[in-house]
Amino acid sequence: MSEEPTRTGLPGNQEAGPLAAGKSVSERGRNHTEWIDALRGFAAMWVIVFHSRVALWVGFHDIRNNPGAYSHLDRLLAWLSPPAACGGSAVMLFFLISGFCIHLPYAASDRPFSLKQYGLRRAFRILPPYLFAVALTCGLEWFAHSLGGQSPTPFHQVARVALLSQNYGSGQLYTNGSLWSLPVEVELYIAYLVVYFLLTSTNRLSTGIVVCVASLIATAAYLSGMDILNDNFLRFWAIWCAGALLADWFKRKRVPEFKIWNAMVFLIVLAAAIWGEGHHWRSYNWYLGITAYLWAAVYFHVIWLALRRPESIYKFPRWCVSLFVWLGTVSYSAYLIHAPIFVLCGFFWIRIWGAKPASFLIPLFFSAAIWPLAWVFWKFCEFPFHQLAQRLAKRNP
C-alpha cells in the first residue's frame, strides 16, 4: 500500500509474449508494471467499498430479512453488495504487491543491498503518513464526540497504535480499524532482511521452506484460538513472499507459462474463496485463517497472468487503465484515511435522517468521493515524504 508506483525504469519481460502491435517503446516498457499499479488501485477501491457499507448502509441482511420496510429499488440495488462483501480480501493482494515491489530491486542480484538505504526508504514512506492518519482519526473522533457522538479512543490506546503495537492485545482506533495491516507491513519489511539473508546464503528452495513452515505453524496456532497471532506477520509471511517470488520470476525473465491447468486451478480456488465467504465456519479464526490463503492464491494467479500476458492491459480503454493506475498511486493515502471519514459521514447522516441509508448507491457515492480527499492527503503528506526518502537514500548509500 505504501510503495511508490512501479511503472518507470523497469525492463520488459521478453518471454511474456509479443506486445500489441502499434504500441510505442515507452508503452512496451511500462505495461508490466502498469498492471501492478492498476491492481493496487483495484485493491484499494475494493477495500474502500467494503468498508463504506458498514458506516453508510443498513446492510444486505437487514434488507433481505425485512423486505417490506424497503422499496423495490433499494432491494434491487442491494444485490450489488455481495461482491463488495469480499472486498476485505483485497488486503491479501496488497501483501502480494508489497512483496513484489520490495524484492524487485534486489531480485536476480541486480542491486547490492544497503541496510541504511532500505531502512530510510521504508521508514519515511510508511511512518509519517501513518502518524498523520492517526492524528487525523483522533481529531475526527473528538469532533464527532463534541457533537454528541461516541467517546473517542482512549489516549493509551492511541499511543499503542502510534507505536505500531496495537495488534498485540491493545485494540485498534475506534473508527480506523483498517490500520491493523500497517504494523504487519512493517514486520514484513523487517522479516525481509531474514529472507534476503537466506536467499544470499542458501537458495530459494530452502528460503521457501523456512517461510512456509513458519507461516503454517503460525496459522495452525491461530486456528487453535491463539488470538495473539491474530494479525501477526507470520500468518502472512508466505503470502508476502509469494509476491517476492513473482518479482524473482519477472526479474530473471522466467515467468512460467500460464497453462490451461493453471487456469483450472485458478477457477477452483476462486470458487472456494467465494464459497468460504458465505460458509459458516466453526469460528471466526477459521474463517479468516482459511479464506486469507484462498484469496491470496487467487490474487497470485492474477498477478502471474498479468506478468505473463502484459499486452492484455491494452484490451481495456486507455482512460480506464490510467484511472486505476492513478488510484494505485494514491491508494496508501486512501487506505489510511477512508475509515474515519466514513464513520464521521455516517454519524452526520444518522443525525440528519435518523437512520443509515437504505440505498446501496450511498456507500458507492462516498466510496468515490473519498478519492479527491485521498489525493489531497497524498499531495501534501505522503508524496513529500516519498521525495524526502529518495533524497536521504541517495545521501546515505
mmCIF file of C-alpha atoms in Angstrom:
data_model
loop_
_atom_site.group_PDB
_atom_site.id
_atom_site.type_symbol
_atom_site.label_atom_id
_atom_site.label_comp_id
_atom_site.label_asym_id
_atom_site.label_seq_id
_atom_site.Cartn_x
_atom_site.Cartn_y
_atom_site.Cartn_z
ATOM 1 C CA MET A 1 0.000 0.000 0.000
ATOM 2 C CA SER A 2 2.802 2.364 0.790
ATOM 3 C CA GLU A 3 5.027 1.585 -2.149
ATOM 4 C CA GLU A 4 5.513 4.136 -4.898
ATOM 5 C CA PRO A 5 4.257 3.374 -8.405
ATOM 6 C CA THR A 6 6.491 0.827 -10.104
ATOM 7 C CA ARG A 7 5.929 1.673 -13.743
ATOM 8 C CA THR A 8 9.131 3.559 -14.528
ATOM 9 C CA GLY A 9 12.584 2.277 -15.265
ATOM 10 C CA LEU A 10 11.849 -1.438 -15.371
ATOM 11 C CA PRO A 11 12.685 -3.798 -18.211
ATOM 12 C CA GLY A 12 10.051 -5.659 -20.143
ATOM 13 C CA ASN A 13 9.834 -9.439 -19.876
ATOM 14 C CA GLN A 14 10.958 -10.802 -23.222
ATOM 15 C CA GLU A 15 9.412 -14.192 -22.561
ATOM 16 C CA ALA A 16 5.962 -12.841 -21.873
ATOM 17 C CA GLY A 17 4.874 -12.947 -25.479
ATOM 18 C CA PRO A 18 4.589 -10.320 -28.200
ATOM 19 C CA LEU A 19 3.147 -6.981 -27.288
ATOM 20 C CA ALA A 20 0.223 -5.437 -29.031
ATOM 21 C CA ALA A 21 1.145 -4.041 -32.413
ATOM 22 C CA GLY A 22 1.451 -0.329 -32.779
ATOM 23 C CA LYS A 23 2.426 0.365 -29.172
ATOM 24 C CA SER A 24 5.262 2.783 -28.542
ATOM 25 C CA VAL A 25 8.560 1.816 -26.927
ATOM 26 C CA SER A 26 7.584 3.614 -23.731
ATOM 27 C CA GLU A 27 4.315 1.673 -23.595
ATOM 28 C CA ARG A 28 6.184 -1.621 -24.022
ATOM 29 C CA GLY A 29 8.427 -0.720 -21.091
ATOM 30 C CA ARG A 30 5.536 0.215 -18.854
ATOM 31 C CA ASN A 31 2.900 -2.402 -19.461
ATOM 32 C CA HIS A 32 4.124 -4.994 -16.961
ATOM 33 C CA THR A 33 4.278 -2.593 -14.084
ATOM 34 C CA GLU A 34 1.152 -0.702 -15.097
ATOM 35 C CA TRP A 35 -0.624 -3.944 -14.308
ATOM 36 C CA ILE A 36 0.809 -3.862 -10.776
ATOM 37 C CA ASP A 37 -0.177 -0.233 -10.242
ATOM 38 C CA ALA A 38 -3.657 -0.853 -11.648
ATOM 39 C CA LEU A 39 -4.131 -3.899 -9.423
ATOM 40 C CA ARG A 40 -3.078 -1.842 -6.416
ATOM 41 C CA GLY A 41 -5.723 0.717 -7.351
ATOM 42 C CA PHE A 42 -8.318 -2.019 -7.753
ATOM 43 C CA ALA A 43 -7.432 -3.457 -4.334
ATOM 44 C CA ALA A 44 -7.780 -0.076 -2.643
ATOM 45 C CA MET A 45 -11.092 0.614 -4.354
ATOM 46 C CA TRP A 46 -12.476 -2.780 -3.313
ATOM 47 C CA VAL A 47 -11.389 -2.387 0.320
ATOM 48 C CA ILE A 48 -12.932 1.074 0.454
ATOM 49 C CA VAL A 49 -16.270 -0.102 -0.931
ATOM 50 C CA PHE A 50 -16.148 -2.979 1.570
ATOM 51 C CA HIS A 51 -15.740 -0.574 4.493
ATOM 52 C CA SER A 52 -18.215 2.012 3.238
ATOM 53 C CA ARG A 53 -21.091 -0.446 3.713
ATOM 54 C CA VAL A 54 -20.516 -0.617 7.487
ATOM 55 C CA ALA A 55 -20.991 3.051 8.315
ATOM 56 C CA LEU A 56 -23.155 4.149 5.402
ATOM 57 C CA TRP A 57 -25.636 1.367 4.674
ATOM 58 C CA VAL A 58 -28.235 -0.652 6.572
ATOM 59 C CA GLY A 59 -26.803 -3.901 5.261
ATOM 60 C CA PHE A 60 -27.818 -6.703 2.932
ATOM 61 C CA HIS A 61 -29.131 -8.987 5.677
ATOM 62 C CA ASP A 62 -31.413 -6.309 7.120
ATOM 63 C CA ILE A 63 -32.943 -5.649 3.708
ATOM 64 C CA ARG A 64 -33.309 -9.356 2.954
ATOM 65 C CA ASN A 65 -34.882 -10.114 6.344
ATOM 66 C CA ASN A 66 -37.224 -7.100 6.295
ATOM 67 C CA PRO A 67 -38.164 -6.616 2.632
ATOM 68 C CA GLY A 68 -41.405 -4.801 3.414
ATOM 69 C CA ALA A 69 -39.500 -1.961 5.062
ATOM 70 C CA TYR A 70 -37.619 -1.057 1.871
ATOM 71 C CA SER A 71 -38.511 -0.010 -1.643
ATOM 72 C CA HIS A 72 -38.201 -2.251 -4.687
ATOM 73 C CA LEU A 73 -35.259 -0.155 -5.890
ATOM 74 C CA ASP A 74 -33.413 -0.479 -2.578
ATOM 75 C CA ARG A 75 -33.939 -4.252 -2.605
ATOM 76 C CA LEU A 76 -32.731 -4.476 -6.195
ATOM 77 C CA LEU A 77 -29.632 -2.341 -5.562
ATOM 78 C CA ALA A 78 -28.809 -4.443 -2.509
ATOM 79 C CA TRP A 79 -27.804 -7.261 -4.851
ATOM 80 C CA LEU A 80 -24.817 -5.139 -5.890
ATOM 81 C CA SER A 81 -23.378 -5.621 -2.425
ATOM 82 C CA PRO A 82 -22.441 -9.347 -2.262
ATOM 83 C CA PRO A 83 -19.285 -8.850 -4.381
ATOM 84 C CA ALA A 84 -18.338 -5.928 -2.123
ATOM 85 C CA ALA A 85 -18.538 -8.261 0.879
ATOM 86 C CA CYS A 86 -15.374 -9.937 -0.452
ATOM 87 C CA GLY A 87 -13.510 -6.617 -0.520
ATOM 88 C CA GLY A 88 -11.657 -7.231 2.722
ATOM 89 C CA SER A 89 -9.750 -9.970 0.928
ATOM 90 C CA ALA A 90 -8.001 -7.344 -1.183
ATOM 91 C CA VAL A 91 -5.578 -6.816 1.705
ATOM 92 C CA MET A 92 -4.007 -10.108 0.580
ATOM 93 C CA LEU A 93 -3.486 -8.532 -2.841
ATOM 94 C CA PHE A 94 -1.781 -5.601 -1.106
ATOM 95 C CA PHE A 95 0.580 -8.000 0.672
ATOM 96 C CA LEU A 96 1.446 -9.759 -2.584
ATOM 97 C CA ILE A 97 2.112 -6.462 -4.349
ATOM 98 C CA SER A 98 4.188 -5.262 -1.408
ATOM 99 C CA GLY A 99 6.379 -8.371 -1.564
ATOM 100 C CA PHE A 100 6.720 -7.903 -5.331
ATOM 101 C CA CYS A 101 7.731 -4.246 -5.071
ATOM 102 C CA ILE A 102 10.130 -4.664 -2.139
ATOM 103 C CA HIS A 103 12.020 -7.596 -3.634
ATOM 104 C CA LEU A 104 12.012 -6.368 -7.231
ATOM 105 C CA PRO A 105 15.111 -4.111 -6.982
ATOM 106 C CA TYR A 106 17.128 -6.912 -5.342
ATOM 107 C CA ALA A 107 15.850 -9.873 -7.359
ATOM 108 C CA ALA A 108 18.464 -11.605 -9.540
ATOM 109 C CA SER A 109 21.128 -9.685 -7.546
ATOM 110 C CA ASP A 110 20.625 -6.615 -9.717
ATOM 111 C CA ARG A 111 21.266 -4.180 -6.860
ATOM 112 C CA PRO A 112 23.547 -4.544 -3.830
ATOM 113 C CA PHE A 113 21.559 -4.451 -0.615
ATOM 114 C CA SER A 114 22.133 -1.391 1.586
ATOM 115 C CA LEU A 115 20.529 -1.698 5.011
ATOM 116 C CA LYS A 116 20.710 2.056 5.571
ATOM 117 C CA GLN A 117 19.020 2.883 2.264
ATOM 118 C CA TYR A 118 16.429 0.171 2.757
ATOM 119 C CA GLY A 119 15.577 1.339 6.279
ATOM 120 C CA LEU A 120 15.353 5.013 5.330
ATOM 121 C CA ARG A 121 13.100 4.362 2.345
ATOM 122 C CA ARG A 122 10.742 2.084 4.252
ATOM 123 C CA ALA A 123 10.577 4.277 7.363
ATOM 124 C CA PHE A 124 9.956 7.609 5.633
ATOM 125 C CA ARG A 125 7.456 6.226 3.159
ATOM 126 C CA ILE A 126 5.223 4.445 5.609
ATOM 127 C CA LEU A 127 5.575 6.043 9.045
ATOM 128 C CA PRO A 128 4.980 9.810 8.609
ATOM 129 C CA PRO A 129 1.719 9.385 6.608
ATOM 130 C CA TYR A 130 0.656 6.724 9.094
ATOM 131 C CA LEU A 131 1.185 9.052 12.066
ATOM 132 C CA PHE A 132 -0.646 11.862 10.272
ATOM 133 C CA ALA A 133 -3.537 9.460 9.689
ATOM 134 C CA VAL A 134 -3.589 8.540 13.395
ATOM 135 C CA ALA A 135 -3.720 12.242 14.294
ATOM 136 C CA LEU A 136 -6.469 12.886 11.720
ATOM 137 C CA THR A 137 -8.504 9.966 13.070
ATOM 138 C CA CYS A 138 -8.223 11.266 16.627
ATOM 139 C CA GLY A 139 -9.244 14.736 15.505
ATOM 140 C CA LEU A 140 -12.327 13.428 13.707
ATOM 141 C CA GLU A 141 -13.267 11.274 16.707
ATOM 142 C CA TRP A 142 -13.058 14.234 19.068
ATOM 143 C CA PHE A 143 -15.036 16.385 16.653
ATOM 144 C CA ALA A 144 -17.830 13.811 16.476
ATOM 145 C CA HIS A 145 -17.726 13.400 20.259
ATOM 146 C CA SER A 146 -18.147 17.152 20.742
ATOM 147 C CA LEU A 147 -21.356 16.916 18.698
ATOM 148 C CA GLY A 148 -22.767 14.045 20.720
ATOM 149 C CA GLY A 149 -21.034 11.077 19.166
ATOM 150 C CA GLN A 150 -19.368 8.169 20.935
ATOM 151 C CA SER A 151 -16.347 8.658 23.146
ATOM 152 C CA PRO A 152 -13.030 8.846 21.276
ATOM 153 C CA THR A 153 -10.313 6.213 21.513
ATOM 154 C CA PRO A 154 -8.517 6.453 24.900
ATOM 155 C CA PHE A 155 -5.088 8.049 24.857
ATOM 156 C CA HIS A 156 -3.209 4.928 25.959
ATOM 157 C CA GLN A 157 -4.756 3.025 23.061
ATOM 158 C CA VAL A 158 -3.894 5.815 20.632
ATOM 159 C CA ALA A 159 -0.311 5.679 21.878
ATOM 160 C CA ARG A 160 -0.146 1.937 21.205
ATOM 161 C CA VAL A 161 -1.491 2.485 17.698
ATOM 162 C CA ALA A 162 1.057 5.242 17.080
ATOM 163 C CA LEU A 163 3.791 2.836 18.197
ATOM 164 C CA LEU A 164 2.502 0.137 15.831
ATOM 165 C CA SER A 165 1.846 -2.297 18.679
ATOM 166 C CA GLN A 166 -1.971 -2.382 18.566
ATOM 167 C CA ASN A 167 -2.107 -5.911 17.178
ATOM 168 C CA TYR A 168 -0.808 -7.367 20.430
ATOM 169 C CA GLY A 169 -3.814 -7.004 22.674
ATOM 170 C CA SER A 170 -4.409 -3.262 22.935
ATOM 171 C CA GLY A 171 -7.098 -2.821 20.264
ATOM 172 C CA GLN A 172 -7.435 -0.522 17.270
ATOM 173 C CA LEU A 173 -8.624 3.047 16.947
ATOM 174 C CA TYR A 174 -12.404 3.053 17.321
ATOM 175 C CA THR A 175 -13.031 4.486 13.871
ATOM 176 C CA ASN A 176 -9.951 3.264 11.971
ATOM 177 C CA GLY A 177 -9.529 -0.450 12.432
ATOM 178 C CA SER A 178 -8.014 -0.581 8.940
ATOM 179 C CA LEU A 179 -4.687 0.424 10.453
ATOM 180 C CA TRP A 180 -4.165 -3.158 11.705
ATOM 181 C CA SER A 181 -2.325 -4.038 8.490
ATOM 182 C CA LEU A 182 0.356 -1.350 8.826
ATOM 183 C CA PRO A 183 2.174 -2.948 11.800
ATOM 184 C CA VAL A 184 2.032 -6.221 9.864
ATOM 185 C CA GLU A 185 3.562 -4.461 6.859
ATOM 186 C CA VAL A 186 6.380 -3.061 8.989
ATOM 187 C CA GLU A 187 7.052 -6.505 10.464
ATOM 188 C CA LEU A 188 7.167 -7.927 6.945
ATOM 189 C CA TYR A 189 9.689 -5.257 5.949
ATOM 190 C CA ILE A 190 11.886 -6.360 8.843
ATOM 191 C CA ALA A 191 11.320 -10.038 8.038
ATOM 192 C CA TYR A 192 12.554 -9.359 4.510
ATOM 193 C CA LEU A 193 16.031 -8.968 5.994
ATOM 194 C CA VAL A 194 15.799 -12.633 7.024
ATOM 195 C CA VAL A 195 14.532 -13.593 3.591
ATOM 196 C CA TYR A 196 17.332 -11.701 1.856
ATOM 197 C CA PHE A 197 19.942 -13.313 4.122
ATOM 198 C CA LEU A 198 18.544 -16.781 3.414
ATOM 199 C CA LEU A 199 18.435 -16.135 -0.335
ATOM 200 C CA THR A 200 22.052 -14.993 -0.435
ATOM 201 C CA SER A 201 23.394 -17.658 1.942
ATOM 202 C CA THR A 202 21.344 -20.697 0.873
ATOM 203 C CA ASN A 203 18.907 -20.947 -2.043
ATOM 204 C CA ARG A 204 15.323 -20.190 -2.986
ATOM 205 C CA LEU A 205 14.049 -23.656 -2.043
ATOM 206 C CA SER A 206 15.470 -23.519 1.482
ATOM 207 C CA THR A 207 14.166 -19.986 1.919
ATOM 208 C CA GLY A 208 10.704 -21.022 0.765
ATOM 209 C CA ILE A 209 10.660 -23.979 3.165
ATOM 210 C CA VAL A 210 11.573 -21.785 6.147
ATOM 211 C CA VAL A 211 8.954 -19.182 5.267
ATOM 212 C CA CYS A 212 6.176 -21.691 4.561
ATOM 213 C CA VAL A 213 6.822 -23.749 7.710
ATOM 214 C CA ALA A 214 6.810 -20.596 9.865
ATOM 215 C CA SER A 215 3.540 -19.441 8.290
ATOM 216 C CA LEU A 216 1.904 -22.843 8.646
ATOM 217 C CA ILE A 217 2.841 -23.077 12.321
ATOM 218 C CA ALA A 218 1.537 -19.557 12.966
ATOM 219 C CA THR A 219 -1.692 -20.301 11.085
ATOM 220 C CA ALA A 220 -2.220 -23.564 12.969
ATOM 221 C CA ALA A 221 -1.748 -21.744 16.265
ATOM 222 C CA TYR A 222 -4.186 -19.068 15.154
ATOM 223 C CA LEU A 223 -6.797 -21.638 14.117
ATOM 224 C CA SER A 224 -6.465 -23.256 17.533
ATOM 225 C CA GLY A 225 -7.520 -19.987 19.167
ATOM 226 C CA MET A 226 -4.268 -18.173 19.941
ATOM 227 C CA ASP A 227 -5.562 -14.671 19.247
ATOM 228 C CA ILE A 228 -2.183 -13.103 19.968
ATOM 229 C CA LEU A 229 -1.363 -14.243 16.413
ATOM 230 C CA ASN A 230 -4.488 -12.582 15.060
ATOM 231 C CA ASP A 231 -2.606 -10.043 12.996
ATOM 232 C CA ASN A 232 0.964 -11.220 13.406
ATOM 233 C CA PHE A 233 3.157 -11.043 10.314
ATOM 234 C CA LEU A 234 3.951 -14.762 10.433
ATOM 235 C CA ARG A 235 0.486 -15.692 9.173
ATOM 236 C CA PHE A 236 1.032 -13.513 6.108
ATOM 237 C CA TRP A 237 4.741 -14.148 5.567
ATOM 238 C CA ALA A 238 4.245 -16.853 2.945
ATOM 239 C CA ILE A 239 1.714 -14.662 1.124
ATOM 240 C CA TRP A 240 4.071 -11.670 1.108
ATOM 241 C CA CYS A 241 6.989 -13.820 -0.040
ATOM 242 C CA ALA A 242 4.831 -15.234 -2.837
ATOM 243 C CA GLY A 243 4.835 -11.688 -4.188
ATOM 244 C CA ALA A 244 8.630 -11.707 -3.903
ATOM 245 C CA LEU A 245 8.669 -14.949 -5.900
ATOM 246 C CA LEU A 246 6.713 -13.239 -8.671
ATOM 247 C CA ALA A 247 9.288 -10.440 -8.670
ATOM 248 C CA ASP A 248 12.066 -13.020 -8.924
ATOM 249 C CA TRP A 249 10.373 -14.655 -11.908
ATOM 250 C CA PHE A 250 9.902 -11.276 -13.537
ATOM 251 C CA LYS A 251 13.448 -10.020 -12.997
ATOM 252 C CA ARG A 252 15.011 -13.272 -14.205
ATOM 253 C CA LYS A 253 12.716 -13.274 -17.244
ATOM 254 C CA ARG A 254 11.438 -16.696 -16.241
ATOM 255 C CA VAL A 255 7.748 -16.139 -15.702
ATOM 256 C CA PRO A 256 6.283 -19.647 -16.215
ATOM 257 C CA GLU A 257 3.747 -20.197 -18.923
ATOM 258 C CA PHE A 258 0.164 -19.915 -17.694
ATOM 259 C CA LYS A 259 -1.330 -23.152 -18.950
ATOM 260 C CA ILE A 260 -4.873 -24.465 -19.114
ATOM 261 C CA TRP A 261 -4.491 -26.445 -15.906
ATOM 262 C CA ASN A 262 -3.271 -23.285 -14.144
ATOM 263 C CA ALA A 263 -6.472 -21.570 -15.262
ATOM 264 C CA MET A 264 -8.479 -24.501 -13.901
ATOM 265 C CA VAL A 265 -6.691 -24.273 -10.548
ATOM 266 C CA PHE A 266 -7.393 -20.545 -10.503
ATOM 267 C CA LEU A 267 -11.114 -21.087 -11.086
ATOM 268 C CA ILE A 268 -11.294 -23.797 -8.413
ATOM 269 C CA VAL A 269 -9.525 -21.632 -5.840
ATOM 270 C CA LEU A 270 -11.704 -18.643 -6.759
ATOM 271 C CA ALA A 271 -14.849 -20.734 -6.281
ATOM 272 C CA ALA A 272 -13.516 -21.996 -2.931
ATOM 273 C CA ALA A 273 -12.722 -18.448 -1.796
ATOM 274 C CA ILE A 274 -16.192 -17.179 -2.721
ATOM 275 C CA TRP A 275 -17.772 -20.215 -1.042
ATOM 276 C CA GLY A 276 -15.628 -19.549 2.032
ATOM 277 C CA GLU A 277 -17.012 -16.043 2.342
ATOM 278 C CA GLY A 278 -20.536 -17.381 2.781
ATOM 279 C CA HIS A 279 -19.713 -20.553 4.711
ATOM 280 C CA HIS A 280 -20.444 -20.812 8.441
ATOM 281 C CA TRP A 281 -17.031 -21.671 9.799
ATOM 282 C CA ARG A 282 -16.567 -23.209 13.236
ATOM 283 C CA SER A 283 -15.038 -19.935 14.413
ATOM 284 C CA TYR A 284 -14.057 -16.504 13.137
ATOM 285 C CA ASN A 285 -10.406 -17.572 13.325
ATOM 286 C CA TRP A 286 -11.088 -20.418 10.906
ATOM 287 C CA TYR A 287 -12.889 -18.062 8.547
ATOM 288 C CA LEU A 288 -10.036 -15.549 8.464
ATOM 289 C CA GLY A 289 -7.295 -18.150 8.545
ATOM 290 C CA ILE A 290 -8.550 -20.220 5.624
ATOM 291 C CA THR A 291 -10.021 -17.555 3.356
ATOM 292 C CA ALA A 292 -6.873 -15.425 3.598
ATOM 293 C CA TYR A 293 -4.865 -18.159 1.882
ATOM 294 C CA LEU A 294 -7.599 -18.905 -0.638
ATOM 295 C CA TRP A 295 -7.807 -15.274 -1.736
ATOM 296 C CA ALA A 296 -4.017 -14.974 -1.728
ATOM 297 C CA ALA A 297 -3.890 -17.913 -4.163
ATOM 298 C CA VAL A 298 -6.492 -16.188 -6.353
ATOM 299 C CA TYR A 299 -4.544 -12.926 -6.488
ATOM 300 C CA PHE A 300 -1.244 -14.747 -7.005
ATOM 301 C CA HIS A 301 -2.666 -16.239 -10.194
ATOM 302 C CA VAL A 302 -3.977 -12.838 -11.289
ATOM 303 C CA ILE A 303 -0.555 -11.195 -10.958
ATOM 304 C CA TRP A 304 1.127 -14.199 -12.582
ATOM 305 C CA LEU A 305 -1.192 -13.944 -15.572
ATOM 306 C CA ALA A 306 -0.656 -10.180 -15.750
ATOM 307 C CA LEU A 307 3.117 -10.638 -15.856
ATOM 308 C CA ARG A 308 2.826 -13.398 -18.413
ATOM 309 C CA ARG A 309 0.327 -11.600 -20.664
ATOM 310 C CA PRO A 310 1.164 -7.924 -20.182
ATOM 311 C CA GLU A 311 -0.265 -6.927 -23.550
ATOM 312 C CA SER A 312 -3.758 -7.775 -22.273
ATOM 313 C CA ILE A 313 -3.845 -4.454 -20.438
ATOM 314 C CA TYR A 314 -4.386 -2.822 -23.830
ATOM 315 C CA LYS A 315 -7.704 -4.623 -24.136
ATOM 316 C CA PHE A 316 -9.057 -2.103 -21.635
ATOM 317 C CA PRO A 317 -9.765 1.512 -22.604
ATOM 318 C CA ARG A 318 -6.767 3.720 -22.001
ATOM 319 C CA TRP A 319 -8.743 6.009 -19.701
ATOM 320 C CA CYS A 320 -9.675 3.005 -17.563
ATOM 321 C CA VAL A 321 -6.051 1.897 -17.219
ATOM 322 C CA SER A 322 -4.948 5.450 -16.404
ATOM 323 C CA LEU A 323 -7.690 5.761 -13.791
ATOM 324 C CA PHE A 324 -6.694 2.589 -11.952
ATOM 325 C CA VAL A 325 -3.001 3.465 -12.147
ATOM 326 C CA TRP A 326 -3.856 6.826 -10.559
ATOM 327 C CA LEU A 327 -5.902 5.059 -7.886
ATOM 328 C CA GLY A 328 -2.878 2.877 -7.226
ATOM 329 C CA THR A 329 -0.691 5.954 -6.837
ATOM 330 C CA VAL A 330 -2.832 7.400 -4.034
ATOM 331 C CA SER A 331 -4.009 4.044 -2.656
ATOM 332 C CA TYR A 332 -1.930 4.213 0.537
ATOM 333 C CA SER A 333 -3.370 7.610 1.426
ATOM 334 C CA ALA A 334 -6.886 6.416 0.624
ATOM 335 C CA TYR A 335 -6.406 3.352 2.791
ATOM 336 C CA LEU A 336 -5.145 5.415 5.720
ATOM 337 C CA ILE A 337 -7.944 7.991 5.893
ATOM 338 C CA HIS A 338 -11.119 6.454 4.458
ATOM 339 C CA ALA A 339 -12.478 4.632 7.524
ATOM 340 C CA PRO A 340 -12.755 7.560 9.993
ATOM 341 C CA ILE A 341 -14.197 9.809 7.282
ATOM 342 C CA PHE A 342 -16.871 7.208 6.521
ATOM 343 C CA VAL A 343 -17.700 6.911 10.223
ATOM 344 C CA LEU A 344 -17.998 10.707 10.529
ATOM 345 C CA CYS A 345 -20.214 10.891 7.429
ATOM 346 C CA GLY A 346 -22.340 8.061 8.800
ATOM 347 C CA PHE A 347 -22.677 9.915 12.101
ATOM 348 C CA PHE A 348 -23.959 13.050 10.361
ATOM 349 C CA TRP A 349 -26.252 11.004 8.119
ATOM 350 C CA ILE A 350 -27.967 9.388 11.105
ATOM 351 C CA ARG A 351 -28.069 12.724 12.914
ATOM 352 C CA ILE A 352 -29.901 14.306 9.970
ATOM 353 C CA TRP A 353 -32.019 11.426 8.620
ATOM 354 C CA GLY A 354 -32.423 9.304 11.744
ATOM 355 C CA ALA A 355 -31.174 6.028 10.217
ATOM 356 C CA LYS A 356 -28.481 4.605 7.967
ATOM 357 C CA PRO A 357 -29.018 4.895 4.192
ATOM 358 C CA ALA A 358 -31.163 2.190 2.637
ATOM 359 C CA SER A 359 -29.864 2.616 -0.920
ATOM 360 C CA PHE A 360 -26.596 0.928 -1.799
ATOM 361 C CA LEU A 361 -25.858 3.882 -4.071
ATOM 362 C CA ILE A 362 -24.987 5.955 -0.992
ATOM 363 C CA PRO A 363 -21.917 3.929 0.089
ATOM 364 C CA LEU A 364 -20.867 3.754 -3.559
ATOM 365 C CA PHE A 365 -21.084 7.549 -3.780
ATOM 366 C CA PHE A 366 -18.962 8.040 -0.665
ATOM 367 C CA SER A 367 -16.504 5.409 -1.909
ATOM 368 C CA ALA A 368 -15.959 7.564 -4.989
ATOM 369 C CA ALA A 369 -15.923 10.840 -3.050
ATOM 370 C CA ILE A 370 -13.081 9.685 -0.805
ATOM 371 C CA TRP A 371 -10.555 9.726 -3.634
ATOM 372 C CA PRO A 372 -10.220 13.522 -4.041
ATOM 373 C CA LEU A 373 -9.570 13.722 -0.288
ATOM 374 C CA ALA A 374 -7.041 10.923 -0.623
ATOM 375 C CA TRP A 375 -5.287 12.871 -3.380
ATOM 376 C CA VAL A 376 -5.009 15.915 -1.084
ATOM 377 C CA PHE A 377 -3.548 13.731 1.675
ATOM 378 C CA TRP A 378 -1.139 12.170 -0.831
ATOM 379 C CA LYS A 379 -0.121 15.532 -2.293
ATOM 380 C CA PHE A 380 0.625 17.293 0.982
ATOM 381 C CA CYS A 381 1.557 14.420 3.273
ATOM 382 C CA GLU A 382 2.591 11.185 1.573
ATOM 383 C CA PHE A 383 4.331 12.446 -1.575
ATOM 384 C CA PRO A 384 6.668 14.923 0.177
ATOM 385 C CA PHE A 385 7.946 12.130 2.399
ATOM 386 C CA HIS A 386 8.452 9.905 -0.649
ATOM 387 C CA GLN A 387 10.682 12.609 -2.079
ATOM 388 C CA LEU A 388 12.482 13.018 1.241
ATOM 389 C CA ALA A 389 13.076 9.270 1.439
ATOM 390 C CA GLN A 390 14.646 9.290 -2.033
ATOM 391 C CA ARG A 391 16.947 12.191 -1.142
ATOM 392 C CA LEU A 392 18.041 10.617 2.144
ATOM 393 C CA ALA A 393 18.635 7.260 0.490
ATOM 394 C CA LYS A 394 20.889 8.868 -2.129
ATOM 395 C CA ARG A 395 22.871 10.679 0.567
ATOM 396 C CA ASN A 396 23.300 7.515 2.638
ATOM 397 C CA PRO A 397 24.487 4.765 0.294
#
